[in-house]
Amino acid sequence: MTGSSGVSIVVAGGGTAGHIEPALAVADALRELDPSIRVTALGTERGLETTLVPARGYELALVPPVPLPRKLTRSLFALPANVVRSVRVTRAVLRDVDADVVIGFGGYVALPAYLAARGTVPVIVHEANARAGIANKVGARVATRVLAAVAGSGIHGRGSSEAEIVGIPVRPTITELDRAGLRAEARAHFGLPQYGPVLLVFGGSQGARSLNLAVSGASAALAAAGVSVLHAHGPKNTLDVATADPDAPYVAVPYLTRMDLAYAAADAVVCRSGAMTVAEVSAVGLPAFYVPLPHGNGEQELNAGPIVAAGGGVVIADADLTPEFVATDVVSLLTDPDRVSAMSAAAAGAGHRGAAAEVARIVLEVAGRGGRA
């Protein structure tokens, strides 16, 4: 589809970067296919989308959030009223932008989007996690197409049909990243040496205390092995690093605004295993030590499963990530170039680099199938 299509797409994936980034990756892919497409992102005033969406050049429409309590608490009794209010506002947005398709990625704005679109606008649901969330399970019941990152997520289409496996949409700056070509620039950007192994550490947008303590606690062993470190510890955290070796520096920063350069500078990663993190790290072909969150419904360990099975990563329990583990297992990998190379190839082979383009194609297919259902 080219030219002035007049197509209007609404993406719903607010709250966390894990919901927002796939939505924006699909938005980018849609614009690549047809620059005239209008893309509107739903979000809440409390989510990261208030900065991420405008920065990527897309229209943001704010709606009241609908958090779904997992336990019987007072907030559960307020749920019906919250849903009604949010659906009313969301329905007005869909009318105002003359939406042709709504595609949801889970999160606080997905449920009202699905309910507001029901019966008037075709719905597409994308589930990024290996274990589907409540909002997407509800949305799948009214969806025209149901997509998933991996098989066995527990999300099904109409008539219990299996979800279409497409992977996780990742932005082009990551999927098209030339790590080798960008390596020198990336290392200079962060003040890292041009030669020798580099370990990248990050625990999400807010950091992760257990990762911070384990890796910084092994700083002397890392430096002694000639391993430099690029560590994003989180904007609200501080990091006490025991050693500062100019030949193998420990570079600690609150937050990484250029993840492409961080990936290009690194040889391996210690990180959480949120769906988006796993998708990006595998897409760029980086070996990883995935440390699932020790709480939740266990989806983070499942997210890393396909990459680990392919040989591109290792899962380590949060409680087992200690300075001793970093000093032995992590250092052992980073000082073995052949193993790094093999794991890198395995990680890249297990990813879905074309997911964003495939989802965008599906969105336009649904939009062109008569518009409103």
CSV table of C-alpha atoms in Angstrom, one decimal:
chain,number,residue,atom,x,y,z
A,1,MET,CA,0.0,0.0,0.0
A,2,THR,CA,1.5,3.3,-1.1
A,3,GLY,CA,0.5,6.9,-1.6
A,4,SER,CA,-2.0,8.8,0.4
A,5,SER,CA,-3.8,5.9,2.0
A,6,GLY,CA,-5.7,7.8,4.7
A,7,VAL,CA,-5.2,4.8,6.9
A,8,SER,CA,-5.4,5.5,10.7
A,9,ILE,CA,-3.9,3.1,13.1
A,10,VAL,CA,-4.1,3.2,16.9
A,11,VAL,CA,-1.4,1.4,18.9
A,12,ALA,CA,-2.1,0.6,22.6
A,13,GLY,CA,0.9,-0.4,24.6
A,14,GLY,CA,1.5,2.1,27.4
A,15,GLY,CA,3.0,1.8,30.9
A,16,THR,CA,6.4,0.2,30.6
A,17,ALA,CA,9.1,0.1,27.9
A,18,GLY,CA,8.3,-3.6,27.3
A,19,HIS,CA,4.8,-2.6,26.1
A,20,ILE,CA,5.7,0.7,24.4
A,21,GLU,CA,8.8,-0.3,22.4
A,22,PRO,CA,7.1,-3.0,20.4
A,23,ALA,CA,4.2,-0.6,19.6
A,24,LEU,CA,6.6,2.1,18.4
A,25,ALA,CA,8.6,-0.5,16.4
A,26,VAL,CA,5.5,-1.4,14.5
A,27,ALA,CA,4.6,2.3,14.1
A,28,ASP,CA,8.0,2.8,12.5
A,29,ALA,CA,7.5,-0.1,10.2
A,30,LEU,CA,4.1,1.2,9.2
A,31,ARG,CA,5.6,4.6,8.3
A,32,GLU,CA,8.3,2.8,6.4
A,33,LEU,CA,5.7,1.0,4.3
A,34,ASP,CA,3.5,4.1,3.9
A,35,PRO,CA,4.6,7.6,5.2
A,36,SER,CA,1.0,8.9,4.9
A,37,ILE,CA,-0.3,6.5,7.6
A,38,ARG,CA,-1.6,8.2,10.7
A,39,VAL,CA,-0.4,6.5,13.9
A,40,THR,CA,-1.9,7.4,17.3
A,41,ALA,CA,-0.5,5.9,20.5
A,42,LEU,CA,-2.7,5.5,23.5
A,43,GLY,CA,-1.0,6.1,26.9
A,44,THR,CA,-1.5,7.4,30.4
A,45,GLU,CA,0.0,10.4,32.1
A,46,ARG,CA,2.0,8.2,34.4
A,47,GLY,CA,3.7,6.0,31.8
A,48,LEU,CA,7.0,6.2,30.1
A,49,GLU,CA,5.1,6.9,26.9
A,50,THR,CA,4.7,10.5,27.8
A,51,THR,CA,8.4,11.0,26.8
A,52,LEU,CA,9.1,8.0,24.5
A,53,VAL,CA,6.1,8.5,22.1
A,54,PRO,CA,6.6,12.3,21.3
A,55,ALA,CA,10.4,11.7,21.0
A,56,ARG,CA,9.7,9.2,18.2
A,57,GLY,CA,7.4,11.7,16.4
A,58,TYR,CA,4.0,10.1,17.1
A,59,GLU,CA,0.7,11.6,18.4
A,60,LEU,CA,-0.1,10.6,22.0
A,61,ALA,CA,-3.7,10.4,23.3
A,62,LEU,CA,-3.9,10.1,27.1
A,63,VAL,CA,-6.6,7.9,28.6
A,64,PRO,CA,-7.3,6.8,32.2
A,65,PRO,CA,-5.2,3.7,33.1
A,66,VAL,CA,-6.8,0.4,34.0
A,67,PRO,CA,-4.4,-1.6,36.2
A,68,LEU,CA,-5.6,-5.1,36.7
A,69,PRO,CA,-5.1,-6.4,40.3
A,70,ARG,CA,-3.7,-9.9,40.5
A,71,LYS,CA,-5.0,-10.3,44.1
A,72,LEU,CA,-8.2,-9.5,46.0
A,73,THR,CA,-7.6,-6.0,47.2
A,74,ARG,CA,-9.6,-2.8,47.5
A,75,SER,CA,-8.4,-1.7,44.0
A,76,LEU,CA,-10.4,-4.7,42.6
A,77,PHE,CA,-13.7,-3.1,43.7
A,78,ALA,CA,-12.8,0.1,41.8
A,79,LEU,CA,-12.1,-1.9,38.6
A,80,PRO,CA,-15.6,-1.7,37.0
A,81,ALA,CA,-15.8,2.1,37.3
A,82,ASN,CA,-12.2,2.5,36.1
A,83,VAL,CA,-12.9,0.4,33.1
A,84,VAL,CA,-16.1,2.3,32.2
A,85,ARG,CA,-14.4,5.6,32.5
A,86,SER,CA,-11.4,4.6,30.4
A,87,VAL,CA,-13.4,2.9,27.7
A,88,ARG,CA,-15.5,6.0,27.3
A,89,VAL,CA,-12.5,8.2,26.8
A,90,THR,CA,-10.8,5.7,24.5
A,91,ARG,CA,-13.9,5.3,22.4
A,92,ALA,CA,-13.9,9.1,21.8
A,93,VAL,CA,-10.2,8.9,20.7
A,94,LEU,CA,-11.0,6.2,18.2
A,95,ARG,CA,-13.8,8.3,16.8
A,96,ASP,CA,-11.6,11.5,16.7
A,97,VAL,CA,-8.8,9.8,14.7
A,98,ASP,CA,-11.2,7.8,12.6
A,99,ALA,CA,-9.4,4.6,13.5
A,100,ASP,CA,-9.2,1.7,11.0
A,101,VAL,CA,-7.3,-0.7,13.2
A,102,VAL,CA,-6.4,-1.0,16.9
A,103,ILE,CA,-3.3,-3.0,17.7
A,104,GLY,CA,-2.7,-3.7,21.4
A,105,PHE,CA,0.5,-4.9,23.1
A,106,GLY,CA,-0.8,-5.3,26.7
A,107,GLY,CA,-0.4,-2.9,29.6
A,108,TYR,CA,-2.7,-0.4,31.3
A,109,VAL,CA,-4.2,1.0,28.1
A,110,ALA,CA,-4.7,-2.2,26.2
A,111,LEU,CA,-7.9,-3.4,27.9
A,112,PRO,CA,-9.9,-0.2,27.4
A,113,ALA,CA,-8.7,-0.1,23.8
A,114,TYR,CA,-9.9,-3.6,23.1
A,115,LEU,CA,-13.3,-2.9,24.8
A,116,ALA,CA,-13.7,0.5,23.1
A,117,ALA,CA,-13.0,-1.0,19.6
A,118,ARG,CA,-15.2,-4.0,20.0
A,119,GLY,CA,-17.8,-4.2,17.2
A,120,THR,CA,-16.6,-1.0,15.5
A,121,VAL,CA,-12.9,-1.2,14.8
A,122,PRO,CA,-10.9,-4.4,13.9
A,123,VAL,CA,-8.5,-5.4,16.8
A,124,ILE,CA,-5.1,-7.1,16.5
A,125,VAL,CA,-3.5,-8.4,19.7
A,126,HIS,CA,0.3,-9.0,20.1
A,127,GLU,CA,1.6,-10.9,23.1
A,128,ALA,CA,5.3,-10.4,23.7
A,129,ASN,CA,5.7,-12.5,26.9
A,130,ALA,CA,5.9,-16.3,27.1
A,131,ARG,CA,3.0,-16.2,29.5
A,132,ALA,CA,0.1,-14.0,28.3
A,133,GLY,CA,-1.3,-11.2,30.5
A,134,ILE,CA,-4.9,-10.7,31.4
A,135,ALA,CA,-5.6,-7.7,29.1
A,136,ASN,CA,-4.4,-9.6,26.1
A,137,LYS,CA,-6.3,-12.7,26.9
A,138,VAL,CA,-9.5,-10.6,27.0
A,139,GLY,CA,-8.5,-8.8,23.8
A,140,ALA,CA,-7.9,-12.0,22.0
A,141,ARG,CA,-11.6,-12.9,22.4
A,142,VAL,CA,-12.6,-10.0,20.2
A,143,ALA,CA,-9.5,-9.8,17.9
A,144,THR,CA,-9.4,-10.2,14.2
A,145,ARG,CA,-5.8,-11.5,14.4
A,146,VAL,CA,-3.9,-12.8,17.4
A,147,LEU,CA,-0.1,-12.6,17.3
A,148,ALA,CA,2.5,-13.9,19.8
A,149,ALA,CA,6.2,-13.8,20.2
A,150,VAL,CA,6.6,-17.5,21.0
A,151,ALA,CA,4.4,-20.6,21.1
A,152,GLY,CA,2.7,-21.7,24.2
A,153,SER,CA,2.0,-18.3,25.7
A,154,GLY,CA,-1.6,-19.2,26.6
A,155,ILE,CA,-3.2,-16.8,24.2
A,156,HIS,CA,-5.6,-18.0,21.5
A,157,GLY,CA,-7.7,-16.5,18.8
A,158,ARG,CA,-11.4,-17.0,18.1
A,159,GLY,CA,-12.5,-20.5,18.4
A,160,SER,CA,-9.4,-21.4,20.4
A,161,SER,CA,-7.2,-21.1,17.2
A,162,GLU,CA,-3.5,-20.9,17.8
A,163,ALA,CA,-1.9,-17.5,17.8
A,164,GLU,CA,0.3,-16.6,14.9
A,165,ILE,CA,4.0,-16.7,15.9
A,166,VAL,CA,5.8,-13.6,14.7
A,167,GLY,CA,8.4,-12.7,17.3
A,168,ILE,CA,8.7,-9.3,19.1
A,169,PRO,CA,8.8,-6.1,17.0
A,170,VAL,CA,12.1,-4.4,17.5
A,171,ARG,CA,13.1,-0.9,16.2
A,172,PRO,CA,15.3,-0.8,13.1
A,173,THR,CA,18.2,0.9,15.0
A,174,ILE,CA,18.6,-2.4,16.8
A,175,THR,CA,17.7,-5.0,14.2
A,176,GLU,CA,19.9,-3.3,11.6
A,177,LEU,CA,22.8,-2.6,14.0
A,178,ASP,CA,26.2,-3.2,12.6
A,179,ARG,CA,28.0,-4.0,15.9
A,180,ALA,CA,31.4,-4.6,14.3
A,181,GLY,CA,31.2,-1.5,12.2
A,182,LEU,CA,30.1,0.7,15.1
A,183,ARG,CA,32.4,-0.8,17.7
A,184,ALA,CA,35.1,1.8,17.7
A,185,GLU,CA,32.7,4.7,17.8
A,186,ALA,CA,30.6,3.1,20.5
A,187,ARG,CA,33.6,2.4,22.8
A,188,ALA,CA,34.9,5.9,22.3
A,189,HIS,CA,31.5,7.3,23.2
A,190,PHE,CA,31.5,5.6,26.6
A,191,GLY,CA,35.2,6.0,27.3
A,192,LEU,CA,36.0,2.3,26.9
A,193,PRO,CA,39.2,0.8,25.5
A,194,GLN,CA,39.2,-0.2,21.8
A,195,TYR,CA,40.6,-3.6,22.6
A,196,GLY,CA,39.6,-6.2,25.2
A,197,PRO,CA,36.3,-7.7,26.3
A,198,VAL,CA,33.4,-5.4,27.5
A,199,LEU,CA,30.6,-6.5,29.8
A,200,LEU,CA,27.3,-4.6,29.5
A,201,VAL,CA,25.1,-4.6,32.6
A,202,PHE,CA,21.6,-3.2,32.8
A,203,GLY,CA,18.4,-4.0,34.8
A,204,GLY,CA,15.7,-2.1,33.0
A,205,SER,CA,14.9,1.6,33.0
A,206,GLN,CA,15.1,1.7,36.9
A,207,GLY,CA,18.1,-0.6,37.3
A,208,ALA,CA,18.2,-3.7,39.5
A,209,ARG,CA,19.8,-3.8,42.9
A,210,SER,CA,20.8,-7.4,42.8
A,211,LEU,CA,22.6,-6.9,39.4
A,212,ASN,CA,24.2,-3.8,40.7
A,213,LEU,CA,25.6,-5.5,43.9
A,214,ALA,CA,26.8,-8.7,42.2
A,215,VAL,CA,28.7,-7.1,39.3
A,216,SER,CA,30.1,-4.1,41.2
A,217,GLY,CA,31.2,-6.6,43.9
A,218,ALA,CA,33.2,-8.4,41.3
A,219,SER,CA,34.9,-5.3,39.9
A,220,ALA,CA,38.4,-6.2,41.0
A,221,ALA,CA,38.1,-9.7,39.5
A,222,LEU,CA,36.8,-8.3,36.2
A,223,ALA,CA,39.6,-5.7,36.0
A,224,ALA,CA,42.2,-8.4,36.8
A,225,ALA,CA,40.9,-10.4,33.9
A,226,GLY,CA,41.1,-7.4,31.6
A,227,VAL,CA,37.3,-7.1,31.3
A,228,SER,CA,35.9,-3.6,31.0
A,229,VAL,CA,32.3,-2.9,32.2
A,230,LEU,CA,29.6,-0.6,31.0
A,231,HIS,CA,27.0,-0.6,33.8
A,232,ALA,CA,23.6,1.3,33.8
A,233,HIS,CA,22.7,1.2,37.5
A,234,GLY,CA,19.4,3.1,37.3
A,235,PRO,CA,18.7,6.8,37.9
A,236,LYS,CA,17.7,6.4,41.5
A,237,ASN,CA,20.6,4.2,42.5
A,238,THR,CA,24.3,4.8,43.2
A,239,LEU,CA,27.2,2.4,42.6
A,240,ASP,CA,30.3,1.9,44.7
A,241,VAL,CA,33.0,0.4,42.5
A,242,ALA,CA,36.0,-0.9,44.4
A,243,THR,CA,38.5,-0.6,41.6
A,244,ALA,CA,39.3,1.8,38.7
A,245,ASP,CA,41.8,0.3,36.2
A,246,PRO,CA,42.5,2.6,33.3
A,247,ASP,CA,43.2,-0.5,31.1
A,248,ALA,CA,39.9,-2.1,32.0
A,249,PRO,CA,37.7,0.7,33.3
A,250,TYR,CA,34.3,0.3,35.1
A,251,VAL,CA,32.0,2.9,33.5
A,252,ALA,CA,28.9,3.4,35.6
A,253,VAL,CA,26.0,5.5,34.3
A,254,PRO,CA,22.5,6.1,35.6
A,255,TYR,CA,20.8,5.3,32.3
A,256,LEU,CA,21.6,4.5,28.7
A,257,THR,CA,20.0,6.7,26.1
A,258,ARG,CA,21.9,5.1,23.2
A,259,MET,CA,21.3,1.4,23.6
A,260,ASP,CA,22.5,0.9,20.0
A,261,LEU,CA,26.0,2.1,21.0
A,262,ALA,CA,25.9,0.1,24.3
A,263,TYR,CA,25.2,-3.1,22.3
A,264,ALA,CA,27.9,-2.3,19.8
A,265,ALA,CA,30.4,-1.7,22.5
A,266,ALA,CA,29.7,-5.0,24.3
A,267,ASP,CA,30.8,-8.6,24.0
A,268,ALA,CA,28.3,-10.0,26.5
A,269,VAL,CA,25.4,-8.9,28.7
A,270,VAL,CA,24.1,-9.4,32.3
A,271,CYS,CA,20.5,-8.3,32.3
A,272,ARG,CA,16.9,-9.1,33.2
A,273,SER,CA,14.9,-11.2,30.8
A,274,GLY,CA,11.9,-9.1,30.1
A,275,ALA,CA,10.5,-9.9,26.6
A,276,MET,CA,11.8,-6.7,25.0
A,277,THR,CA,15.2,-7.1,26.5
A,278,VAL,CA,15.5,-10.7,25.3
A,279,ALA,CA,14.3,-9.6,21.8
A,280,GLU,CA,16.8,-6.8,21.5
A,281,VAL,CA,19.8,-8.7,23.0
A,282,SER,CA,19.2,-11.7,20.7
A,283,ALA,CA,18.6,-9.5,17.7
A,284,VAL,CA,22.0,-7.9,17.9
A,285,GLY,CA,23.6,-11.3,18.6
A,286,LEU,CA,25.0,-10.7,22.1
A,287,PRO,CA,25.6,-13.7,24.5
A,288,ALA,CA,23.7,-13.0,27.7
A,289,PHE,CA,23.4,-14.0,31.4
A,290,TYR,CA,19.6,-13.6,31.9
A,291,VAL,CA,18.5,-12.9,35.4
A,292,PRO,CA,14.7,-13.2,35.7
A,293,LEU,CA,12.8,-11.1,38.2
A,294,PRO,CA,12.4,-13.2,41.4
A,295,HIS,CA,8.7,-12.3,41.6
A,296,GLY,CA,5.8,-12.2,39.2
A,297,ASN,CA,4.2,-15.1,37.3
A,298,GLY,CA,7.5,-16.6,36.1
A,299,GLU,CA,7.2,-15.3,32.5
A,300,GLN,CA,10.7,-13.8,32.5
A,301,GLU,CA,12.4,-17.2,32.8
A,302,LEU,CA,10.2,-18.5,30.0
A,303,ASN,CA,11.0,-15.4,27.8
A,304,ALA,CA,14.7,-16.4,27.7
A,305,GLY,CA,13.9,-20.1,27.1
A,306,PRO,CA,14.2,-20.2,23.3
A,307,ILE,CA,17.5,-18.3,23.3
A,308,VAL,CA,19.0,-20.5,26.1
A,309,ALA,CA,17.8,-23.6,24.2
A,310,ALA,CA,19.6,-22.4,21.1
A,311,GLY,CA,22.8,-21.8,23.0
A,312,GLY,CA,22.8,-18.0,22.9
A,313,GLY,CA,22.3,-17.4,26.6
A,314,VAL,CA,22.3,-18.6,30.2
A,315,VAL,CA,19.6,-18.2,32.9
A,316,ILE,CA,20.8,-17.5,36.4
A,317,ALA,CA,18.4,-17.2,39.3
A,318,ASP,CA,18.4,-13.8,41.0
A,319,ALA,CA,19.6,-15.3,44.3
A,320,ASP,CA,22.4,-17.1,42.6
A,321,LEU,CA,23.8,-14.0,40.9
A,322,THR,CA,26.7,-13.2,43.3
A,323,PRO,CA,30.1,-11.5,42.9
A,324,GLU,CA,31.6,-15.0,43.0
A,325,PHE,CA,29.5,-16.1,40.0
A,326,VAL,CA,30.4,-13.0,38.1
A,327,ALA,CA,34.1,-13.5,38.9
A,328,THR,CA,34.1,-17.1,37.7
A,329,ASP,CA,31.3,-17.8,35.1
A,330,VAL,CA,31.0,-14.4,33.6
A,331,VAL,CA,34.7,-13.8,33.4
A,332,SER,CA,35.2,-17.3,32.0
A,333,LEU,CA,32.9,-16.5,29.0
A,334,LEU,CA,34.4,-13.1,28.3
A,335,THR,CA,37.9,-14.4,28.2
A,336,ASP,CA,37.0,-17.2,25.7
A,337,PRO,CA,36.6,-15.5,22.3
A,338,ASP,CA,35.6,-18.8,20.6
A,339,ARG,CA,32.8,-19.3,23.1
A,340,VAL,CA,31.6,-15.7,22.8
A,341,SER,CA,31.5,-16.1,19.0
A,342,ALA,CA,29.5,-19.3,19.1
A,343,MET,CA,27.0,-17.9,21.6
A,344,SER,CA,26.7,-14.7,19.6
A,345,ALA,CA,25.8,-16.7,16.4
A,346,ALA,CA,23.3,-18.8,18.3
A,347,ALA,CA,21.6,-15.8,19.9
A,348,ALA,CA,21.3,-14.0,16.5
A,349,GLY,CA,19.9,-17.1,14.9
A,350,ALA,CA,17.2,-17.5,17.5
A,351,GLY,CA,15.8,-14.0,17.2
A,352,HIS,CA,13.1,-12.5,14.9
A,353,ARG,CA,14.6,-9.5,13.2
A,354,GLY,CA,11.8,-9.1,10.7
A,355,ALA,CA,9.0,-9.1,13.3
A,356,ALA,CA,8.1,-5.4,13.1
A,357,ALA,CA,7.8,-5.5,9.3
A,358,GLU,CA,5.6,-8.6,9.5
A,359,VAL,CA,3.3,-7.2,12.1
A,360,ALA,CA,3.0,-3.9,10.1
A,361,ARG,CA,2.1,-6.0,7.0
A,362,ILE,CA,-0.6,-7.8,9.0
A,363,VAL,CA,-2.0,-4.4,10.3
A,364,LEU,CA,-2.3,-3.1,6.7
A,365,GLU,CA,-3.9,-6.3,5.6
A,366,VAL,CA,-6.6,-6.0,8.2
A,367,ALA,CA,-7.0,-2.3,7.5
A,368,GLY,CA,-7.5,-3.0,3.8
A,369,ARG,CA,-10.0,-5.7,4.4
A,370,GLY,CA,-12.9,-3.4,4.4
A,371,GLY,CA,-11.7,-1.1,7.2
A,372,ARG,CA,-14.2,-1.4,10.1
A,373,ALA,CA,-15.5,-4.9,11.0
